[in-house]
PDB file of C-alpha atoms in Angstrom:
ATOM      1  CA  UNK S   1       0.000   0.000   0.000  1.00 81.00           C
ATOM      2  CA  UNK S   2       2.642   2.390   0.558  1.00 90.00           C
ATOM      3  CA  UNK S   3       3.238   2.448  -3.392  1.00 92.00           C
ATOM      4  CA  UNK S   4       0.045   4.031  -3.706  1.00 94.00           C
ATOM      5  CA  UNK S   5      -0.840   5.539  -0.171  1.00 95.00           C
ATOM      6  CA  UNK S   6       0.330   7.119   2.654  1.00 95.00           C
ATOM      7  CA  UNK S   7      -0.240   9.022   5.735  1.00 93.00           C
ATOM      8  CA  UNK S   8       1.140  12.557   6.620  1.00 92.00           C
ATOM      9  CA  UNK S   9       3.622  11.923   9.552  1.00 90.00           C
ATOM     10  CA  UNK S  10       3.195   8.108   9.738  1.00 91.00           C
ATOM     11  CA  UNK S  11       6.371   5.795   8.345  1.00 93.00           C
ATOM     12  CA  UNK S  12       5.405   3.934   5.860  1.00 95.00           C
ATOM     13  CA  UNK S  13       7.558   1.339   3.362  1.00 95.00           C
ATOM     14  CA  UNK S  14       7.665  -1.060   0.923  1.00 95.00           C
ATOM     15  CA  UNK S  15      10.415  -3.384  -0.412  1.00 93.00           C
ATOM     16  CA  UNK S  16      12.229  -3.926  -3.482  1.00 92.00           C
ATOM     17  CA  UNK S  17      13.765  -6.957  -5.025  1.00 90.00           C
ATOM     18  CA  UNK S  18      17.340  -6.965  -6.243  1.00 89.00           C
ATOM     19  CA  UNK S  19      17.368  -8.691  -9.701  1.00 86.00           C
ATOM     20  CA  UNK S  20      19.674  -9.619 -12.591  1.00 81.00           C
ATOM     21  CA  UNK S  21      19.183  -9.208 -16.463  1.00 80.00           C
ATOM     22  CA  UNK S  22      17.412 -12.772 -16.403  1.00 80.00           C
ATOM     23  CA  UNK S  23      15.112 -11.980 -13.269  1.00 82.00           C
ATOM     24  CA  UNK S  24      16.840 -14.271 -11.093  1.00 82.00           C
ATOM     25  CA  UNK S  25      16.940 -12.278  -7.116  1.00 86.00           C
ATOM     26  CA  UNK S  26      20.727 -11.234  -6.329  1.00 85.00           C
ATOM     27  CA  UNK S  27      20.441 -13.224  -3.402  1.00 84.00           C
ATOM     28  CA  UNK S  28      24.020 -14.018  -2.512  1.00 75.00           C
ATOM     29  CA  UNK S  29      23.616 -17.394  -2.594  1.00 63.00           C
ATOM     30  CA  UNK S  30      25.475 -19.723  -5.057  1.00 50.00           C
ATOM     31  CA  UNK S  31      26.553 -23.690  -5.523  1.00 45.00           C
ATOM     32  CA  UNK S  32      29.055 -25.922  -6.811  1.00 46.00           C
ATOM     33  CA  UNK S  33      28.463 -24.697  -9.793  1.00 44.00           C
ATOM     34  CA  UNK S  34      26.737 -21.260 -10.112  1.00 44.00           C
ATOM     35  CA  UNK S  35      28.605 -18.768  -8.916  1.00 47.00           C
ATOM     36  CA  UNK S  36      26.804 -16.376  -5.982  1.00 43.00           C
ATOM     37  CA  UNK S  37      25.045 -13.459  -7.777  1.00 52.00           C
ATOM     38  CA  UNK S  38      25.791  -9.981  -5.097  1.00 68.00           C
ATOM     39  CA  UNK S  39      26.200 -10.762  -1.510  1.00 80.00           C
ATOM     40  CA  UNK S  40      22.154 -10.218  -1.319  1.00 83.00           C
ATOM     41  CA  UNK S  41      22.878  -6.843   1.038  1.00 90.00           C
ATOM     42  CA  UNK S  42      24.793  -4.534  -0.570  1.00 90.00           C
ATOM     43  CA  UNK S  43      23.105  -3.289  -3.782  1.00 92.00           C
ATOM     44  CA  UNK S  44      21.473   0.297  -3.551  1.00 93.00           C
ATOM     45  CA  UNK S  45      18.272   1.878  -4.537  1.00 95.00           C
ATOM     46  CA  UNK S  46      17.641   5.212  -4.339  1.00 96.00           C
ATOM     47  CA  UNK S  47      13.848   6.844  -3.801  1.00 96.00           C
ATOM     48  CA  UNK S  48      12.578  10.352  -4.604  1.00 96.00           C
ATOM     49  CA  UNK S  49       9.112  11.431  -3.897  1.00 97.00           C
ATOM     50  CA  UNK S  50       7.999  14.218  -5.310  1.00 97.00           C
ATOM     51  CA  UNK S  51       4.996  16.820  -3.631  1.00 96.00           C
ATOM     52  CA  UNK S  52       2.463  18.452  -5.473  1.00 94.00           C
ATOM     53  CA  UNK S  53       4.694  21.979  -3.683  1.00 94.00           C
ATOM     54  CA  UNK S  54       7.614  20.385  -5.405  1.00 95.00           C
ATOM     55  CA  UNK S  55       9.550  19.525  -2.531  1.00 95.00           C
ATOM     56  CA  UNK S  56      11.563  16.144  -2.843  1.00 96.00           C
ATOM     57  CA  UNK S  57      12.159  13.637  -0.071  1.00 97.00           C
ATOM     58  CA  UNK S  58      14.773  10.901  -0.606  1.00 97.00           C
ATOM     59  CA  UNK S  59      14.990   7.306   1.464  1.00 98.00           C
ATOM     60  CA  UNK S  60      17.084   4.382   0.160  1.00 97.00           C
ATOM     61  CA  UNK S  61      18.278   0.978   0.418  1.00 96.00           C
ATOM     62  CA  UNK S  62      21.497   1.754   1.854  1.00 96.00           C
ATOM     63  CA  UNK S  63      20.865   1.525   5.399  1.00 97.00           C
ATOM     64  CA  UNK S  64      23.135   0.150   8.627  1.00 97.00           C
ATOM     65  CA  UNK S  65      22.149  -0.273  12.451  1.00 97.00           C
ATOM     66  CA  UNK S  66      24.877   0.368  14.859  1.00 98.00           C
ATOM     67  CA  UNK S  67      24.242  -1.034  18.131  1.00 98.00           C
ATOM     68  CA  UNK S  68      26.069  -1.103  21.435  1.00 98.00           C
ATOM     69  CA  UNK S  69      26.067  -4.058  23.645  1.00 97.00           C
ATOM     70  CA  UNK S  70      26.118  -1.980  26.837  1.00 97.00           C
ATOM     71  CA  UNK S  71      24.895   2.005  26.777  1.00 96.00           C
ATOM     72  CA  UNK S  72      25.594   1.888  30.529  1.00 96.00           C
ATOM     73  CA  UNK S  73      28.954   1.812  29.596  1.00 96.00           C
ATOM     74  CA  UNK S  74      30.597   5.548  29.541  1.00 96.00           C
ATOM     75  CA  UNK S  75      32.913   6.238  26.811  1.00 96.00           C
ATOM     76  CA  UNK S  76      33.598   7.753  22.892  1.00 97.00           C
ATOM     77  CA  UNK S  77      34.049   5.889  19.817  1.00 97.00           C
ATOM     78  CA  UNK S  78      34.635   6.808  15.719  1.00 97.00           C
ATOM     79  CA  UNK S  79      33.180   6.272  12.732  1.00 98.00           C
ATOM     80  CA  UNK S  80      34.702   6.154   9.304  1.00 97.00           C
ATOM     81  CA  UNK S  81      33.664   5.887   5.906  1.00 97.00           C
ATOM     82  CA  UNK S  82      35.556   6.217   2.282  1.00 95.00           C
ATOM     83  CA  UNK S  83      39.084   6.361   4.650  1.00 95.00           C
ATOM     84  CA  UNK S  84      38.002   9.302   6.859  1.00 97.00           C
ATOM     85  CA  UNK S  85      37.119   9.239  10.295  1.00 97.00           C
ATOM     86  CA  UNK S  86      34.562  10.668  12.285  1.00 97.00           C
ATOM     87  CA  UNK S  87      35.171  13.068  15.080  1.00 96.00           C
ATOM     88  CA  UNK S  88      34.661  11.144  18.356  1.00 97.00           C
ATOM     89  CA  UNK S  89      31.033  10.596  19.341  1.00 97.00           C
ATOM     90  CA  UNK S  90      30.239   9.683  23.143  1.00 97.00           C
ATOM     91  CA  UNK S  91      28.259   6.510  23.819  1.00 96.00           C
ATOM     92  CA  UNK S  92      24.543   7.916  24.193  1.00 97.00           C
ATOM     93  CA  UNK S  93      25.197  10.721  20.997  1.00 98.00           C
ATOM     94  CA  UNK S  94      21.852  12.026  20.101  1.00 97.00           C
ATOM     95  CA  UNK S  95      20.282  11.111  16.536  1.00 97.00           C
ATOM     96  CA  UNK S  96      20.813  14.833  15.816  1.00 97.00           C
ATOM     97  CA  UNK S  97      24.284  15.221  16.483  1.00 98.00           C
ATOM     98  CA  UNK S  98      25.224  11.877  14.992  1.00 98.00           C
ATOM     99  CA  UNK S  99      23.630  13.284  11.683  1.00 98.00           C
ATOM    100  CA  UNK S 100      25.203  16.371  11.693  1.00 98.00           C
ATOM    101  CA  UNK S 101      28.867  14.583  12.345  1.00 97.00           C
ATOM    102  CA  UNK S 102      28.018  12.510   9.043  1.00 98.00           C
ATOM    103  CA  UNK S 103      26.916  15.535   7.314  1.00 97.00           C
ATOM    104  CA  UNK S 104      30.304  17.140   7.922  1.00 96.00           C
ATOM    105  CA  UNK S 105      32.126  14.394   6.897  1.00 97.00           C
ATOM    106  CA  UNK S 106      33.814  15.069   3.201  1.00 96.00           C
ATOM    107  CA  UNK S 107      34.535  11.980   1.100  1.00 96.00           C
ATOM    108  CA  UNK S 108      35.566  12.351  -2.231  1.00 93.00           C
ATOM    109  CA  UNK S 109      34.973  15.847  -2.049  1.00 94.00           C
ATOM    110  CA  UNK S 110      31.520  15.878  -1.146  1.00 96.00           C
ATOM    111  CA  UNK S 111      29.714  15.677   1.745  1.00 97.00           C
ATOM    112  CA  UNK S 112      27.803  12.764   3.187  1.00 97.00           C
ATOM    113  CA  UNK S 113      23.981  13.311   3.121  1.00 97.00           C
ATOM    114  CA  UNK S 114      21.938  10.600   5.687  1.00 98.00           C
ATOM    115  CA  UNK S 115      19.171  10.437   7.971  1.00 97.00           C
ATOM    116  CA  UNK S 116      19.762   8.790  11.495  1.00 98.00           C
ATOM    117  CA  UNK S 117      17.204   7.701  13.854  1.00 97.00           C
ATOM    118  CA  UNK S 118      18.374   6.557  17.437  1.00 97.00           C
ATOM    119  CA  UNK S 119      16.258   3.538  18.912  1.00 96.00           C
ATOM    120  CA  UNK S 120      16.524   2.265  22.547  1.00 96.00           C
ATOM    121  CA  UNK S 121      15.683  -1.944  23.115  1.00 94.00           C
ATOM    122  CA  UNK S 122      16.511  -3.557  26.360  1.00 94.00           C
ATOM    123  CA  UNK S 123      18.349  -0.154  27.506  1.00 95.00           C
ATOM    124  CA  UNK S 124      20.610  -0.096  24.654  1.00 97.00           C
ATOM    125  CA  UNK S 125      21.187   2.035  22.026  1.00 98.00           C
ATOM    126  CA  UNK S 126      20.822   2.170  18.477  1.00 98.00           C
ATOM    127  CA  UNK S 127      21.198   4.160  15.272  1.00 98.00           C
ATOM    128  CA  UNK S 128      19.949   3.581  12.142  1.00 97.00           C
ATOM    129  CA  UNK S 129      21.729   5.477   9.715  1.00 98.00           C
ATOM    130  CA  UNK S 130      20.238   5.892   5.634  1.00 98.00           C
ATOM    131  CA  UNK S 131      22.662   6.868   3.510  1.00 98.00           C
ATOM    132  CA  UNK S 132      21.414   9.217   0.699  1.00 98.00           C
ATOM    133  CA  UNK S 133      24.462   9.967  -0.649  1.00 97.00           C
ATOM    134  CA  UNK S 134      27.555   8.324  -2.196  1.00 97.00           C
ATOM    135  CA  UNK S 135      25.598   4.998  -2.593  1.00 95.00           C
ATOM    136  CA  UNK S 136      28.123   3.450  -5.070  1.00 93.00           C
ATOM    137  CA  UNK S 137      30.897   3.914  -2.665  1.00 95.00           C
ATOM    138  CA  UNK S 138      28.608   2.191   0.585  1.00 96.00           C
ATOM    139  CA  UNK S 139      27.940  -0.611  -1.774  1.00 92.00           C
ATOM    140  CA  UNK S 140      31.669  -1.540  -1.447  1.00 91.00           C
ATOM    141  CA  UNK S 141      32.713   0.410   1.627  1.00 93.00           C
ATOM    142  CA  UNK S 142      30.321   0.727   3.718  1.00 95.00           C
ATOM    143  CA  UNK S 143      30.164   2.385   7.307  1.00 97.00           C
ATOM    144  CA  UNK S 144      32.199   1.043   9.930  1.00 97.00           C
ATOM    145  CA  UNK S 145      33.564   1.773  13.706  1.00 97.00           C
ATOM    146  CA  UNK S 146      36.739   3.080  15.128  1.00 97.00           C
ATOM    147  CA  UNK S 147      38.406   3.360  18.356  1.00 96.00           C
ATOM    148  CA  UNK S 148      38.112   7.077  19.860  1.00 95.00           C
ATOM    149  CA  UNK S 149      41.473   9.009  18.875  1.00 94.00           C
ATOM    150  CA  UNK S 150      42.962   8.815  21.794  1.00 91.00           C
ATOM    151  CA  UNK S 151      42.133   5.215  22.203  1.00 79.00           C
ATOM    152  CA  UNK S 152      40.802   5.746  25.910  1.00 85.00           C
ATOM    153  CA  UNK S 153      37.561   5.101  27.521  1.00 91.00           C
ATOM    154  CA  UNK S 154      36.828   3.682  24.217  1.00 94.00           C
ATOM    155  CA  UNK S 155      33.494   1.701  23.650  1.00 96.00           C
ATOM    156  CA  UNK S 156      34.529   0.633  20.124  1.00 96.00           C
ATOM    157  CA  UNK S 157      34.421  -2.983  21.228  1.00 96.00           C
ATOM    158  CA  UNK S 158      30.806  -2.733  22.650  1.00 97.00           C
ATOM    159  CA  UNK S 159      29.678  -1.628  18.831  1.00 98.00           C
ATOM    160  CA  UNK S 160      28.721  -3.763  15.638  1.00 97.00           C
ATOM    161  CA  UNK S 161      26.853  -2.758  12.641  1.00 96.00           C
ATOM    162  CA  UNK S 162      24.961  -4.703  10.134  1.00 95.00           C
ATOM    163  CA  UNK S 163      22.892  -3.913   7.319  1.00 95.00           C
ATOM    164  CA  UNK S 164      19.100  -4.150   7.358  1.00 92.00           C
ATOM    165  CA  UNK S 165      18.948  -5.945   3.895  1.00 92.00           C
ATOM    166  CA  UNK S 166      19.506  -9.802   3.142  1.00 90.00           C
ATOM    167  CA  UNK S 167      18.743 -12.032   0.264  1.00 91.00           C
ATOM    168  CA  UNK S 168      18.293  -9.771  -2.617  1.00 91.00           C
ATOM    169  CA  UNK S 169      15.384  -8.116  -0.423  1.00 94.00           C
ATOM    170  CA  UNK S 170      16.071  -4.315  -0.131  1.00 94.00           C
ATOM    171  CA  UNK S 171      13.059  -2.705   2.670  1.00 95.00           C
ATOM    172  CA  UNK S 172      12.511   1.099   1.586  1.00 95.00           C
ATOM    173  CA  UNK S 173      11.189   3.666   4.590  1.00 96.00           C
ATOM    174  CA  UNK S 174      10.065   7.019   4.018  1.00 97.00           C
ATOM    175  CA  UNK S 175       8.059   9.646   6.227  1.00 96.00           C
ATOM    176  CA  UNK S 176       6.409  12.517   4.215  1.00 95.00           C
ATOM    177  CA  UNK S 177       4.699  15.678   6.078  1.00 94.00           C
ATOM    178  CA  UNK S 178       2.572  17.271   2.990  1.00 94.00           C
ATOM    179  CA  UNK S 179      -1.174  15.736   1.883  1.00 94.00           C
ATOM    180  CA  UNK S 180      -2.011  15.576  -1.913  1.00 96.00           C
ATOM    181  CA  UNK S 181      -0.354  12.965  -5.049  1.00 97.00           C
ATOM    182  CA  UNK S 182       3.586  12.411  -4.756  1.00 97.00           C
ATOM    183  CA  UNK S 183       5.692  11.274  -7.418  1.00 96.00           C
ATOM    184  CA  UNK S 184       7.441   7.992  -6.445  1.00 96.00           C
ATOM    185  CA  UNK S 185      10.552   6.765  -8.787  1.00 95.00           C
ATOM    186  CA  UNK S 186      13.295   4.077  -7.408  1.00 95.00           C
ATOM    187  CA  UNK S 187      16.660   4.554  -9.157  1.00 93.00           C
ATOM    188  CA  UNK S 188      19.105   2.043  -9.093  1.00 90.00           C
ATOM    189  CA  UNK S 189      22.556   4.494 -10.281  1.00 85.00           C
ATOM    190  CA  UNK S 190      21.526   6.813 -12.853  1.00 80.00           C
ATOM    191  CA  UNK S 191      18.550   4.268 -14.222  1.00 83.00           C
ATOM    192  CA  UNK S 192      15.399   4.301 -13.184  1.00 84.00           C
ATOM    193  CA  UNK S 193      14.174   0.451 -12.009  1.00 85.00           C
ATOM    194  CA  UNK S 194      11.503  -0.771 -14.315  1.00 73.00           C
ATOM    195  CA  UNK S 195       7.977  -0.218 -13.430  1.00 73.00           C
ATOM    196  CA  UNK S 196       8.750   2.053 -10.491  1.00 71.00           C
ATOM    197  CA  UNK S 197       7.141   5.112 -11.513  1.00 85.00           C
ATOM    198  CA  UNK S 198       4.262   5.487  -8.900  1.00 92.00           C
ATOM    199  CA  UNK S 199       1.821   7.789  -7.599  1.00 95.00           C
ATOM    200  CA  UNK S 200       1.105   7.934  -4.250  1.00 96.00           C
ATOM    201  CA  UNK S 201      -1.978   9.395  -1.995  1.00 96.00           C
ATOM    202  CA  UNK S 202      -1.185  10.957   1.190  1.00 95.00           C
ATOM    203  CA  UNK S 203      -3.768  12.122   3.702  1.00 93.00           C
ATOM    204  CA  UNK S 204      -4.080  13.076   6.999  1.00 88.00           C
ATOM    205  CA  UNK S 205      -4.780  10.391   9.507  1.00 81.00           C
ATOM    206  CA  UNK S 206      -8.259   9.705  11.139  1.00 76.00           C
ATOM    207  CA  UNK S 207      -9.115  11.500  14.747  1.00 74.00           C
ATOM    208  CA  UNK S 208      -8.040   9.560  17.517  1.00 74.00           C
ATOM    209  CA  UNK S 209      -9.019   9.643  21.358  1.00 76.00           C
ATOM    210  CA  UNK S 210      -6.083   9.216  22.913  1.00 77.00           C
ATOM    211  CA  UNK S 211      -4.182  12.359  21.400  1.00 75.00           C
ATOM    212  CA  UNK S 212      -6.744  14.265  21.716  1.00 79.00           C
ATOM    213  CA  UNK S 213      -8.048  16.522  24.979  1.00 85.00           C
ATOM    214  CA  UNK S 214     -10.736  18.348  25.942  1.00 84.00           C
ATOM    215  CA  UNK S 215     -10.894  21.609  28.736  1.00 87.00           C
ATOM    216  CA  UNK S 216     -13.127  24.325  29.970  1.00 87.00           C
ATOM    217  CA  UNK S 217     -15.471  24.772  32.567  1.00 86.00           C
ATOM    218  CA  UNK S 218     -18.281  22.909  31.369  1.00 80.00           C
ATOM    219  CA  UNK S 219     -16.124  19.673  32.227  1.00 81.00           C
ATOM    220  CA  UNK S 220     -16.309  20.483  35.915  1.00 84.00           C
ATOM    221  CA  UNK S 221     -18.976  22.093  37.195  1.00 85.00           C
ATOM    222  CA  UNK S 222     -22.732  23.730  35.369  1.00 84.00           C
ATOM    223  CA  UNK S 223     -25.712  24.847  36.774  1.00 86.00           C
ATOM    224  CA  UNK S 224     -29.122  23.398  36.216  1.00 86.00           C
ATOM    225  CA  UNK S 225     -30.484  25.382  33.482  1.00 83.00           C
ATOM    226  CA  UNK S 226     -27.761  27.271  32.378  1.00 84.00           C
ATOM    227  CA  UNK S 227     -25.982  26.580  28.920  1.00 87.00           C
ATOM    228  CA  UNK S 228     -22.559  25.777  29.464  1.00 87.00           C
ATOM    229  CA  UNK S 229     -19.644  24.876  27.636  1.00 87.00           C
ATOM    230  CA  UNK S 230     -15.949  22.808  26.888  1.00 82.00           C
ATOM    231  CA  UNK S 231     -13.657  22.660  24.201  1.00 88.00           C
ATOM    232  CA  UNK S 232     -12.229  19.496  22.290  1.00 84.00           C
ATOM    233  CA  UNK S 233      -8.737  19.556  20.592  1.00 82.00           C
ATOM    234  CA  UNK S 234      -9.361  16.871  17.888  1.00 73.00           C
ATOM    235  CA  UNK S 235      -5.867  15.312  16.964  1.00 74.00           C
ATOM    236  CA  UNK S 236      -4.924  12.653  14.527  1.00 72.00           C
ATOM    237  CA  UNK S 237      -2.593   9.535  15.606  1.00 64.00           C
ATOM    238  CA  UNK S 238       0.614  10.646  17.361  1.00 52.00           C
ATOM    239  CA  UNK S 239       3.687   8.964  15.981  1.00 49.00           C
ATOM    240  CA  UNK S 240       5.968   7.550  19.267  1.00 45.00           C
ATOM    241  CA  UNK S 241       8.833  10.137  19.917  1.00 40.00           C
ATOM    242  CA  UNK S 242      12.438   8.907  18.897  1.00 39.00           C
ATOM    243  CA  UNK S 243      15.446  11.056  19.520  1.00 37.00           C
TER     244      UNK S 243
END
């Protein structure tokens, strides 16, 4: 559904397969005797969606999840991509800061362009990082984790990244914040993927109870006869908070 429809606010997603010039899925796998076809992870899609206002938002394939083994554990650590380093990060860095790091970060003479989202399960931490940038160059390189500079209270040890695709199946998550018909292409490098040209619906969500409130007098006391009165903030579905 999200190829056709979405909801202002609300992640939605959809998944593409990876496939060769004979349709067979770049899977990774392989036998005695066929060779494996990709390593089923690592090829990249790019997505554009396209407002009515003209404003573009961009997701893709290329996404990694960095997550640390212990966040009660104090300490810095690095990240590096296309041979340069990050500046160090400490253990609970915000989604925010994490992005603007990346952002800063100039490989092959351009700067990185992601999105990161920071997720806590079972009291650890961890980012999701979506590359939108330099997509050729994560194929074969893709993010990894250093030491901090100085090597001390260092919590490179309690990191490890993976990527969120496997066997040829590549998920796709995008967020958009204006109603009316996008424009929905998936490139794979400079080609557009066949039959990927969609248009998609995107409306605001249905009322819902529990985000909305209601105040005034009228909800505590009245008198018998007497017209009085409240007010009701009607709000749609409130998305969880993530920092």
């Amino acid at each position: 559904s999200a190829l056709s429809n979405a909801i202002v606010g609300v992640e939605t997603g959809f998944i593409v397969e990876s496939r060769d010039k004979f349709g067979n899925i770049r899977s990774g796998s392989s036998t005695s005797n066929i060779e494996g076809i990709g390593d089923g992870k690592s090829d990249t899609f790019l997505v554009t969606l396209e407002s009515p206002s003209g404003r573009k938002t961009l997701s893709s394939s290329a996404v990694q999840t960095i997550s640390c083994s212990d966040s009660s554990t104090s300490g810095s650590f690095r990240l590096s991509f296309g041979g340069v380093a990050s500046q160090d990060l400490p253990h609970d860095v915000s989604a925010s800061t994490m992005k603007v790091v990346l952002s800063t970060m100039n490989v092959m003479g351009k700067n990185l362009s992601v999105q990161v989202v920071r997720l806590e399960l079972n009291g650890n931490y961890q980012w999701k990082i979506t590359f939108l940038s330099h997509l050729d160059l994560w194929s074969q390189e893709p993010l990894g984790i250093l030491p901090r500079s100085d090597d001390y209270y260092s919590i490179a040890h309690l990191l490890s990244t993976n990527k969120e695709s496997s066997s040829g199946i590549y998920p796709i998550h995008y967020t958009l914040w204006e109603t009316g018909m996008h424009e929905l292409t998936v490139n794979s490098g400079t080609s557009i993927v066949s039959g990927s040209s969609y248009s998609v619906e995107v409306t605001n969500s249905s009322p819902q109870a529990s985000s909305s409130s209601a105040t005034g007098n009228g909800l505590k006391s009245g008198i018998a006869g007497e017209q009085t009165s409240f007010k009701i903030q009607l709000r749609d579905q409130r998305e969880a908070e993530v920092q």
